[in-house]
Amino acid sequence: MPDALALTPTRLILIAAFLLCGVVAPLAAPAYQTQLTELLLFIVFALAWDLVGGQMGYNSFGNVLFVGVGMYVCAIVQVGLFYNVGLYTEARGGGTEFIFDESQFLIGLAVGLPGAALVSALIAWLLGSLVLTMRGHYFAICTLGLGIAAGQVAAGIPWIGAGSGMLTPNPPDSLGDVGLLLYYLSLGLAVTCALTFAWLLSTRFGLALNAIRDDEDKAEAMGLNTHAAKVTAWVIAAAFLGVAGALYGNLVRFIDPINTAFAGATIGVWMILMALLGGRGTLLGPIVGAIVFQVTKELFWTYMLGWQRVALGVLIVLVAVFFPYGIVGFFRDRFKDKGRPAEEAP
Amino acid sequence: MIGNLQILIDAPALSLQLLIDGILVGAVFALAAYGLALVWGVTNVINVAQGEFVMLGGFITVFCADQGLPPLIAVPIAATALYVLGWVLFQLVIVHLVGRDMFNSVLATFGIAIVMQQLMAHVFGGADRIVESGLGSWFFLDGLIGIAKVKVVVFAACIALGMTLALFLARSRAGQAIRATAQEPRAASVLGIETRRVYALTFALNAAICGAAGALAAMAYTIHAYGGLAYTIRSFMIVVVAGLGNLAGVVWAALGLGVAENFAGFILGAQYQIAFVFGLLVAVLVFRNWRLKRKRLTLR
């Protein structure tokens, strides 16, 4: 794997071109700014899922847990630094009392984003030693349960708005286009995430993750501390998911506990779909998958209004059944005829 | 929460009421769990759409009641409709998942679950539905305990269905073929059993059981287009607690879950009842893991 990630000149040029596109895109196509921001966050979701699911072979169906935690933590910090959170949610975030000026909004975001990463990582660390010892079906269903349980619990806590949800702070008008700020924050996050993962996977740690995927018992027998590696990967993924969730919360502006924050049947399964569609267990795969998915989703939303979720469900089934190696895997099979991507690990 | 606990201690009759209601609802869980275990054992596929089959069965009862038909007629209709649906889904999707990586089967059936949820919400609306039976209740202990007659009917029907299925598996030729395939598919196919047909039969049979369970449940409990996942999780949890191939265990675990859920719903508040189910799943899996680990340590 390490040589597959080596920075050859062609690759450097490609990456630079990609980055340039990323920087220019919202200015070139301002109408699609929200969708582009969402796409960048989806890339982070897919990459973070793939670190644990594709590279390590632990197929989590509950990564949405960390997204939701990040979302709530960031919003709570953003509000809580300046106002009483309970009163804020009670007033539905509106009214004249809860105005955030420029510096308050920026400080809130500056503290909230690392806060989201920290809390998500902490929860991942606490859960890790309990959950990551399960395998196969048990891990999948357990994480699925965790994600949904979190949503149900959040929907029962009045302090954060209970079932009627929570609004993120209104950005002040003087700040100008906050969407653009969120876009560049998301771009920074996506680039950081991709580079961090590229580096991680080029180290011994990356090999350890792949070894766990291929045969965990053997890896352990050879003296690898599999538990530490698993928890580390899970925590890193959770931190990225937390920040991405925090930005996502600010993007959609309204946090519904079950349909936005801990949305197992939408974001939670979409991130798996993206990673799978692009190619599980590759670095490029989740990025490609997220781009293809976001375009598909927007097309569905435009042309199949009302039936888009049905169409996405069908897409999940089709990809899981007929296209499990993803786009990257498909091209690799076609042109190299060797070096199968990760799949069918026992 | 503490207050609710105090109420329970002060009024033992209320505890008895919760216990009875829990046992009665447990039979529905048992039937769905039995189906899940059957498919899991035979095809090694975890069907995440299990709960959606139950909900669809329930909506068929709602539909029949809306047409003015007696609700009990809906049970065979739901079972037949779901049998056909299960068979079609098997031929289209599940057949490709048998013998593959478990991840694909969980994801694909999750996709089926999402499609079914959305379609049910489109067709039947996103509201809670229940079919009024108009049977009334029996009252005991000076009216302190009320048992809805329809719940008893549902309980009895579920038990009868479960026993019929168990008898079918134990005695009939098809049942023998299913059990043989579960034990050793290669040997079974060498002996002339068409395993692919057995898989299809098993999956369709499971769908039919779920449909019947749902059709019955809709008469006593609310159903919801998005309520299926909780049934899937309950079924999975029951099978994990009981162990594959342990029918008596499934029944006991299901009744126990019904009782635990009812008490938790009362003590924690109804809004946390679903959270309790999912939390309990995590607890059960963690406990199972801890026990396995201890067993491994002693083996050493």
XYZ file of C-alpha atoms in Angstrom:
646
model
C 0.000 0.000 0.000
C 2.694 2.600 0.809
C 3.972 2.852 -2.755
C 0.421 3.274 -4.001
C 0.306 6.497 -2.011
C 3.707 7.843 -3.042
C 3.661 11.417 -4.255
C 4.753 11.138 -7.878
C 4.840 14.390 -9.891
C 1.678 13.460 -11.809
C -0.138 12.886 -8.561
C 1.091 16.159 -7.093
C -0.202 18.033 -10.130
C -3.542 16.227 -9.869
C -3.831 17.073 -6.193
C -2.927 20.701 -6.832
C -5.499 20.918 -9.629
C -8.074 19.359 -7.336
C -7.297 21.851 -4.587
C -7.494 24.761 -7.004
C -10.909 23.531 -8.129
C -11.938 23.343 -4.492
C -10.860 26.914 -3.771
C -12.411 28.396 -6.902
C -15.606 26.310 -7.028
C -17.875 28.359 -4.722
C -16.846 31.579 -6.449
C -17.423 30.072 -9.886
C -20.745 28.480 -8.997
C -22.242 30.406 -6.069
C -25.649 28.863 -6.685
C -24.309 25.447 -5.673
C -22.380 26.622 -2.627
C -24.501 24.717 -0.095
C -24.362 21.519 -2.129
C -20.604 21.873 -2.509
C -20.142 22.372 1.229
C -22.294 19.323 1.823
C -20.172 17.391 -0.649
C -16.967 18.269 1.222
C -18.521 17.125 4.491
C -19.740 13.938 2.798
C -16.150 13.308 1.686
C -15.081 13.519 5.335
C -17.930 11.215 6.407
C -17.001 8.657 3.760
C -13.265 8.830 4.468
C -13.794 8.495 8.204
C -16.145 5.551 7.721
C -13.672 3.904 5.397
C -10.755 4.180 7.826
C -12.601 1.854 10.208
C -14.871 0.027 7.767
C -12.732 -0.368 4.672
C -9.186 -0.300 5.976
C -9.776 -2.075 9.278
C -12.742 -4.229 8.295
C -15.024 -3.102 11.132
C -18.210 -2.183 9.313
C -19.898 0.320 11.549
C -23.526 1.215 10.931
C -23.549 3.766 13.734
C -20.896 6.311 12.810
C -23.727 8.783 12.689
C -23.420 8.727 16.486
C -20.277 10.850 16.288
C -21.795 13.135 13.674
C -24.712 13.834 15.971
C -22.554 14.277 19.045
C -20.352 16.763 17.192
C -23.397 18.624 15.956
C -24.922 18.981 19.388
C -21.661 19.710 21.223
C -20.729 22.491 18.813
C -24.180 24.071 18.982
C -24.226 23.832 22.768
C -20.781 25.456 22.999
C -21.721 28.154 20.495
C -24.788 29.055 22.530
C -23.540 28.161 25.988
C -20.543 30.468 25.908
C -22.841 33.473 25.893
C -26.344 32.423 26.922
C -28.215 29.882 28.967
C -28.721 26.860 26.708
C -31.972 25.796 28.373
C -33.572 29.208 27.893
C -32.256 29.403 24.329
C -33.813 26.111 23.270
C -37.029 27.018 25.086
C -37.264 30.240 23.082
C -36.635 28.153 19.928
C -33.449 30.164 19.357
C -35.428 33.120 18.136
C -36.543 36.327 19.722
C -34.575 39.448 20.342
C -32.682 38.250 23.418
C -30.430 35.768 21.689
C -28.386 37.827 19.264
C -24.855 36.775 18.463
C -22.527 39.540 17.368
C -19.626 38.996 15.020
C -16.975 38.068 17.567
C -19.363 35.945 19.617
C -20.290 33.915 16.555
C -16.699 33.397 15.473
C -15.456 32.581 18.989
C -18.338 30.132 19.369
C -17.347 28.383 16.161
C -13.634 28.476 17.039
C -14.272 26.795 20.395
C -17.153 24.624 19.250
C -15.363 22.823 16.423
C -12.407 21.515 18.473
C -14.868 20.859 21.289
C -16.917 18.675 18.972
C -13.810 16.750 17.920
C -12.748 16.293 21.521
C -16.079 15.053 22.859
C -16.639 12.734 19.882
C -13.160 11.295 20.302
C -13.710 10.858 24.033
C -16.984 8.998 23.479
C -15.319 6.841 20.825
C -12.540 6.026 23.251
C -14.984 5.098 26.019
C -17.131 2.980 23.691
C -14.162 1.522 21.863
C -13.099 -0.942 24.487
C -16.678 -2.207 24.794
C -17.748 -2.312 21.176
C -14.591 -3.020 19.197
C -14.197 -6.473 20.665
C -17.271 -7.593 18.755
C -16.999 -8.900 15.246
C -19.062 -9.351 12.114
C -22.819 -9.158 12.541
C -22.534 -8.284 16.174
C -20.419 -5.183 15.626
C -22.633 -4.034 12.752
C -25.924 -4.390 14.615
C -24.493 -3.075 17.885
C -23.278 0.139 16.265
C -26.599 0.460 14.465
C -28.304 0.267 17.858
C -25.917 2.799 19.381
C -26.643 5.403 16.717
C -30.390 5.072 17.081
C -30.310 4.918 20.880
C -28.369 8.194 20.915
C -31.032 9.855 18.767
C -33.814 8.598 21.027
C -31.990 9.807 24.136
C -31.307 13.227 22.595
C -34.987 13.459 21.678
C -35.827 13.045 25.353
C -33.616 15.764 26.827
C -35.477 19.094 27.125
C -32.243 21.057 27.760
C -31.197 20.559 24.130
C -34.681 20.998 22.746
C -35.850 17.361 23.062
C -37.851 16.130 20.093
C -38.401 19.574 18.608
C -34.695 19.999 17.984
C -32.265 22.854 18.361
C -31.289 25.767 16.156
C -27.662 26.717 15.701
C -26.891 30.401 16.421
C -28.030 32.920 13.863
C -24.956 34.388 12.204
C -24.897 38.204 12.399
C -25.584 40.105 9.190
C -22.372 42.090 9.557
C -20.381 38.908 8.958
C -21.464 38.756 5.344
C -21.739 35.382 3.651
C -21.312 32.771 6.398
C -21.920 30.044 3.845
C -18.601 30.879 2.250
C -16.851 30.662 5.622
C -18.429 27.253 6.224
C -17.380 26.183 2.745
C -13.725 27.001 3.321
C -13.788 25.459 6.792
C -15.216 22.286 5.246
C -12.616 22.388 2.486
C -9.881 22.700 5.100
C -11.352 19.812 7.041
C -11.691 17.577 3.982
C -8.112 18.286 2.875
C -6.772 17.748 6.402
C -8.715 14.514 6.657
C -7.494 13.175 3.309
C -3.864 14.117 3.995
C -3.950 12.742 7.549
C -5.381 9.461 6.345
C -2.912 9.273 3.452
C -0.082 9.731 5.901
C -1.547 7.311 8.467
C -2.017 4.617 5.841
C 1.558 4.995 4.648
C 2.885 4.222 8.121
C 3.153 1.013 10.084
C -0.186 1.893 11.653
C -1.856 1.645 8.252
C -0.373 -1.789 7.763
C -1.636 -2.767 11.204
C -5.172 -1.744 10.235
C -5.003 -3.786 7.031
C -3.598 -6.731 8.972
C -6.555 -6.557 11.351
C -8.916 -6.544 8.391
C -7.263 -9.503 6.714
C -6.893 -11.717 9.773
C -7.221 -10.252 13.210
C -6.280 -13.397 15.123
C -3.128 -13.860 13.107
C -2.187 -10.213 13.537
C -2.611 -10.574 17.263
C -0.634 -13.794 17.327
C 2.220 -12.006 15.580
C 2.462 -9.597 18.459
C 0.431 -6.704 17.149
C -1.520 -4.834 19.797
C -4.728 -5.072 17.798
C -6.922 -3.555 20.460
C -4.858 -0.368 20.702
C -4.763 -0.024 16.918
C -8.519 -0.536 16.623
C -9.349 2.002 19.312
C -6.902 4.535 17.847
C -8.423 4.299 14.377
C -11.956 4.524 15.790
C -11.037 7.602 17.855
C -9.385 9.363 14.901
C -12.401 8.648 12.697
C -14.734 9.888 15.436
C -12.842 13.165 15.827
C -13.151 13.922 12.117
C -16.805 12.863 12.108
C -17.451 15.143 15.078
C -16.035 18.237 13.394
C -17.794 17.398 10.138
C -21.033 16.961 12.084
C -20.524 20.321 13.787
C -20.084 22.050 10.429
C -23.044 20.134 9.002
C -25.200 21.372 11.884
C -24.211 24.954 11.114
C -24.863 24.368 7.432
C -28.428 23.104 7.832
C -28.969 25.462 10.801
C -31.532 23.199 12.462
C -30.646 20.087 14.456
C -33.426 17.532 14.627
C -32.346 14.740 16.974
C -33.645 11.876 14.839
C -33.684 13.227 11.292
C -30.533 15.357 11.210
C -28.198 14.569 14.079
C -28.534 10.819 14.568
C -30.046 10.066 11.166
C -29.168 6.407 10.785
C -31.365 5.908 7.727
C -29.963 8.883 5.834
C -26.465 10.183 6.590
C -25.598 7.116 8.615
C -26.108 4.738 5.716
C -25.179 7.229 2.991
C -21.619 7.401 4.268
C -21.348 3.639 3.902
C -22.873 3.835 0.447
C -20.393 6.530 -0.598
C -17.393 4.546 0.570
C -18.710 1.393 -1.081
C -19.686 3.145 -4.302
C -16.235 4.647 -4.687
C -14.289 1.635 -3.538
C -13.928 0.329 -0.027
C -10.447 0.125 1.440
C -8.904 2.667 -0.895
C -8.098 6.286 -0.171
C -9.429 7.610 -3.456
C -12.588 5.523 -3.319
C -14.543 7.389 -0.653
C -13.706 10.727 -2.289
C -14.867 9.574 -5.716
C -17.868 7.870 -4.122
C -18.902 11.028 -2.272
C -18.721 13.094 -5.461
C -20.737 10.581 -7.483
C -23.205 10.154 -4.650
C -23.758 13.873 -4.126
C -24.412 14.408 -7.847
C -26.771 11.413 -7.909
C -28.569 12.592 -4.803
C -29.080 16.083 -6.192
C -30.358 14.639 -9.477
C -32.770 12.401 -7.552
C -33.916 15.387 -5.508
C -34.539 17.387 -8.660
C -36.147 14.777 -10.874
C -37.764 12.342 -8.466
C -39.204 14.684 -5.901
C -41.043 12.754 -3.235
C -39.505 9.461 -4.337
C -35.840 10.372 -3.852
C -35.426 8.377 -0.644
C -36.941 5.318 -2.308
C -34.509 5.717 -5.189
C -31.583 6.055 -2.782
C -32.688 2.924 -0.951
C -32.758 1.031 -4.243
C -29.293 2.425 -5.005
C -28.020 1.066 -1.673
C -29.343 -2.393 -2.494
C -27.932 -2.316 -6.019
C -24.470 -1.198 -4.920
C -24.319 -3.654 -2.015
C -25.363 -6.564 -4.206
C -23.937 -5.903 -7.652
C -21.166 -3.365 -7.249
C -19.364 -4.192 -3.992
C -15.896 -3.312 -5.260
C -16.902 0.206 -6.191
C -15.708 2.461 -8.960
C -12.041 2.331 -7.994
C -12.203 -1.434 -7.640
C -13.922 -1.732 -11.011
C -11.173 0.192 -12.809
C -8.476 -1.630 -10.924
C -9.934 -4.972 -11.984
C -10.279 -3.800 -15.541
C -6.851 -2.388 -16.128
C -4.547 -4.148 -13.733
C -6.311 -7.438 -13.289
C -4.580 -7.896 -9.962
C -4.463 -6.326 -6.545
C -8.086 -6.720 -5.594
C -9.345 -4.150 -3.129
C -10.506 -5.229 0.264
C -13.558 -7.408 0.165
C -14.787 -10.748 1.345
C -12.531 -10.662 4.360
C -13.541 -13.525 6.598
C -38.230 8.560 37.444
C -37.768 7.830 41.159
C -41.374 8.906 41.618
C -42.552 6.340 39.101
C -40.560 3.664 40.907
C -42.264 4.657 44.160
C -45.669 4.331 42.497
C -44.770 0.782 41.444
C -43.733 -0.152 44.962
C -46.875 1.379 46.448
C -49.213 -0.254 43.955
C -48.318 -3.911 43.358
C -51.369 -4.294 41.158
C -49.801 -1.917 38.680
C -46.695 -4.078 38.519
C -48.890 -7.067 37.801
C -50.590 -5.120 35.034
C -47.239 -4.229 33.455
C -46.096 -7.830 33.777
C -49.188 -9.193 32.034
C -49.056 -6.612 29.245
C -45.358 -7.351 28.781
C -45.941 -11.076 28.427
C -48.780 -10.494 25.972
C -46.728 -8.258 23.689
C -43.769 -10.629 24.003
C -45.494 -13.223 21.809
C -45.358 -10.860 18.822
C -41.632 -10.312 19.414
C -41.124 -14.055 19.691
C -42.696 -14.713 16.313
C -40.566 -12.085 14.536
C -37.439 -13.337 16.320
C -38.211 -16.934 15.348
C -38.339 -15.868 11.712
C -35.067 -13.971 11.999
C -33.375 -16.966 13.590
C -34.706 -19.232 10.841
C -33.255 -17.088 8.049
C -30.036 -16.475 9.976
C -29.553 -20.156 10.644
C -30.348 -21.379 7.146
C -28.969 -18.683 4.841
C -26.550 -16.897 7.193
C -28.171 -13.608 6.215
C -29.223 -11.124 8.893
C -32.425 -9.626 7.609
C -32.509 -5.997 8.737
C -35.831 -5.542 6.927
C -37.480 -7.960 9.392
C -39.281 -5.165 11.241
C -40.511 -3.658 7.979
C -42.123 -6.987 7.100
C -43.933 -6.819 10.435
C -45.048 -3.241 9.794
C -46.234 -4.084 6.282
C -48.305 -6.925 7.716
C -49.793 -4.421 10.130
C -50.629 -1.981 7.367
C -52.425 -4.740 5.484
C -54.712 -5.112 8.511
C -55.228 -1.355 8.533
C -56.048 -1.462 4.831
C -58.528 -4.321 5.282
C -60.189 -2.534 8.191
C -60.491 0.601 6.074
C -62.259 -1.492 3.425
C -64.686 -2.685 6.054
C -63.378 -6.237 6.297
C -63.041 -7.910 9.698
C -59.434 -7.527 10.888
C -58.834 -11.245 11.431
C -59.316 -11.858 7.680
C -56.227 -9.707 7.193
C -53.951 -12.279 8.845
C -54.018 -14.871 6.039
C -54.014 -12.092 3.432
C -50.937 -10.495 5.012
C -49.179 -13.845 5.307
C -49.827 -14.659 1.641
C -48.856 -11.207 0.396
C -45.649 -11.204 2.431
C -44.845 -14.749 1.297
C -44.951 -13.549 -2.298
C -42.966 -10.417 -1.458
C -40.370 -12.473 0.400
C -40.027 -14.874 -2.521
C -39.616 -12.017 -5.020
C -37.102 -10.217 -2.800
C -35.171 -13.447 -2.458
C -34.948 -14.013 -6.198
C -34.017 -10.396 -6.877
C -31.646 -9.608 -4.023
C -31.074 -12.124 -1.262
C -29.979 -14.956 -3.552
C -26.891 -12.913 -4.387
C -26.075 -12.476 -0.702
C -26.120 -16.099 0.412
C -22.586 -17.193 1.131
C -21.190 -13.692 0.709
C -19.570 -11.375 3.217
C -21.972 -10.533 6.044
C -21.476 -6.804 5.533
C -23.154 -6.920 2.123
C -26.194 -8.698 3.480
C -26.661 -6.252 6.347
C -26.256 -3.263 4.029
C -28.497 -4.659 1.291
C -31.297 -5.617 3.671
C -30.929 -2.229 5.350
C -31.476 -0.744 1.883
C -34.593 -2.881 1.471
C -35.766 -1.667 4.870
C -35.337 1.973 3.822
C -37.213 1.427 0.568
C -40.066 -0.306 2.399
C -40.238 2.428 5.060
C -40.477 5.131 2.436
C -43.045 3.263 0.354
C -45.198 2.553 3.407
C -45.005 6.205 4.424
C -46.069 7.172 0.899
C -48.972 4.763 0.705
C -50.273 4.669 4.282
C -49.014 7.981 5.655
C -46.511 8.637 8.420
C -48.919 8.552 11.366
C -49.324 5.973 14.116
C -52.051 3.516 13.153
C -54.043 0.951 15.081
C -57.139 -1.051 14.228
C -59.837 -0.812 16.855
C -61.060 -4.292 17.692
C -63.996 -3.195 19.821
C -63.573 -6.258 22.013
C -63.233 -4.423 25.329
C -61.356 -5.647 28.375
C -61.584 -8.013 31.291
C -61.185 -6.440 34.706
C -59.771 -8.076 37.806
C -59.077 -7.020 41.395
C -61.907 -4.484 41.538
C -60.915 -2.969 38.225
C -57.307 -2.373 39.216
C -56.108 -4.624 36.433
C -57.539 -4.456 32.964
C -56.590 -6.876 30.240
C -57.617 -6.000 26.707
C -59.265 -9.073 25.203
C -57.705 -8.386 21.833
C -54.224 -8.622 23.330
C -55.045 -12.092 24.602
C -56.364 -13.058 21.180
C -53.162 -11.783 19.558
C -51.059 -13.634 22.110
C -52.895 -16.909 21.536
C -52.758 -16.550 17.763
C -49.030 -15.839 17.842
C -48.358 -18.868 20.001
C -50.502 -21.031 17.711
C -48.658 -19.771 14.631
C -45.281 -20.364 16.242
C -46.242 -23.903 17.211
C -47.522 -24.631 13.718
C -44.254 -23.435 12.275
C -42.217 -25.503 14.714
C -44.303 -28.553 13.834
C -43.854 -27.831 10.133
C -40.084 -27.677 10.544
C -39.978 -30.822 12.636
C -42.340 -33.064 10.675
C -42.859 -32.075 7.057
C -40.516 -32.985 4.212
C -39.951 -29.320 3.402
C -39.173 -28.661 7.048
C -36.663 -31.473 7.050
C -35.058 -30.046 3.930
C -34.771 -26.658 5.608
C -33.160 -28.165 8.683
C -30.806 -30.292 6.614
C -29.706 -27.261 4.623
C -29.120 -25.306 7.818
C -26.895 -28.053 9.148
C -24.799 -28.757 6.094
C -25.776 -27.184 2.756
C -23.262 -29.149 0.708
C -24.279 -32.511 2.061
C -27.903 -31.549 1.619
C -27.378 -30.659 -2.026
C -25.454 -33.880 -2.622
C -28.452 -35.764 -1.269
C -30.704 -34.116 -3.820
C -32.050 -31.116 -1.961
C -32.224 -28.049 -4.128
C -30.651 -25.674 -1.636
C -31.504 -22.574 -3.630
C -35.186 -23.439 -3.471
C -34.856 -24.181 0.227
C -33.297 -20.750 0.783
C -36.126 -19.101 -1.148
C -38.716 -21.063 0.804
C -37.086 -20.112 4.108
C -36.936 -16.431 3.292
C -40.498 -16.326 1.986
C -41.713 -18.296 4.990
C -39.987 -15.822 7.295
C -41.657 -12.916 5.523
C -45.021 -14.639 5.856
C -44.514 -15.191 9.580
C -43.573 -11.556 10.045
C -46.565 -10.459 8.012
C -48.902 -12.548 10.135
C -47.283 -11.261 13.323
C -47.669 -7.692 12.119
C -51.248 -8.216 10.999
C -52.054 -9.480 14.478
C -50.027 -6.779 16.224
C -51.869 -3.980 14.414
C -55.051 -4.932 16.281
C -53.528 -4.340 19.687
C -50.472 -2.139 19.285
C -49.700 0.912 17.190
C -47.772 0.490 13.972
C -45.799 3.135 12.175
C -44.094 3.348 8.773
C -40.750 3.994 10.471
C -41.365 1.695 13.436
C -39.842 -1.402 11.856
C -36.254 -1.018 12.938
C -37.193 -1.417 16.594
C -38.742 -4.803 15.744
C -35.596 -5.841 13.875
C -33.437 -4.880 16.820
C -35.728 -6.689 19.260
C -35.635 -9.823 17.113
C -31.869 -9.703 16.842
C -31.489 -9.176 20.570
C -33.827 -12.072 21.374
C -31.927 -14.410 19.059
C -28.588 -13.334 20.534
C -29.837 -13.968 24.066
C -31.453 -17.297 23.200
C -28.819 -18.590 20.798
C -29.500 -19.871 17.306
C -31.714 -22.921 17.117
C -33.112 -22.608 20.618
C -36.865 -22.213 20.221
C -37.729 -22.327 23.922
C -35.030 -19.746 24.554
C -36.522 -17.463 21.921
C -39.928 -17.609 23.603
C -38.543 -16.931 27.064
C -36.270 -14.123 25.886
C -39.116 -12.520 23.937
C -41.509 -12.603 26.884
C -38.747 -11.290 29.139
C -38.019 -8.467 26.720
C -41.707 -7.548 26.564
C -41.883 -7.356 30.349
C -38.601 -5.450 30.702
C -39.656 -2.988 28.035
C -43.004 -2.338 29.662
C -41.424 -1.689 33.049
C -38.735 0.505 31.530
C -41.351 2.438 29.582
C -43.236 3.104 32.798
C -40.259 3.940 34.991
C -38.216 5.985 32.501
C -41.176 7.485 30.676
C -42.706 6.351 27.408
C -40.435 8.619 25.341
C -37.431 6.553 26.440
C -38.934 3.143 25.706
C -37.355 2.814 22.253
C -34.083 4.207 23.589
C -34.255 1.481 26.237
C -34.665 -1.222 23.580
C -31.602 -0.033 21.669
C -29.616 0.566 24.847
C -30.487 -2.929 26.036
C -29.238 -4.326 22.726
C -25.853 -2.712 23.299
C -25.803 -3.972 26.889
C -26.708 -7.511 25.800
C -23.995 -7.577 23.153
C -21.381 -6.177 25.531
C -22.358 -8.755 28.134
C -22.213 -11.573 25.580
C -18.769 -10.439 24.588
C -17.569 -10.246 28.153
C -18.783 -13.786 28.774
C -17.106 -15.100 25.634
C -13.890 -13.428 26.696
C -14.039 -15.067 30.107
C -14.651 -18.418 28.485
C -11.586 -17.897 26.298
C -9.500 -17.015 29.330
C -10.500 -20.194 31.148
C -9.802 -22.254 28.064
C -6.282 -20.984 28.140
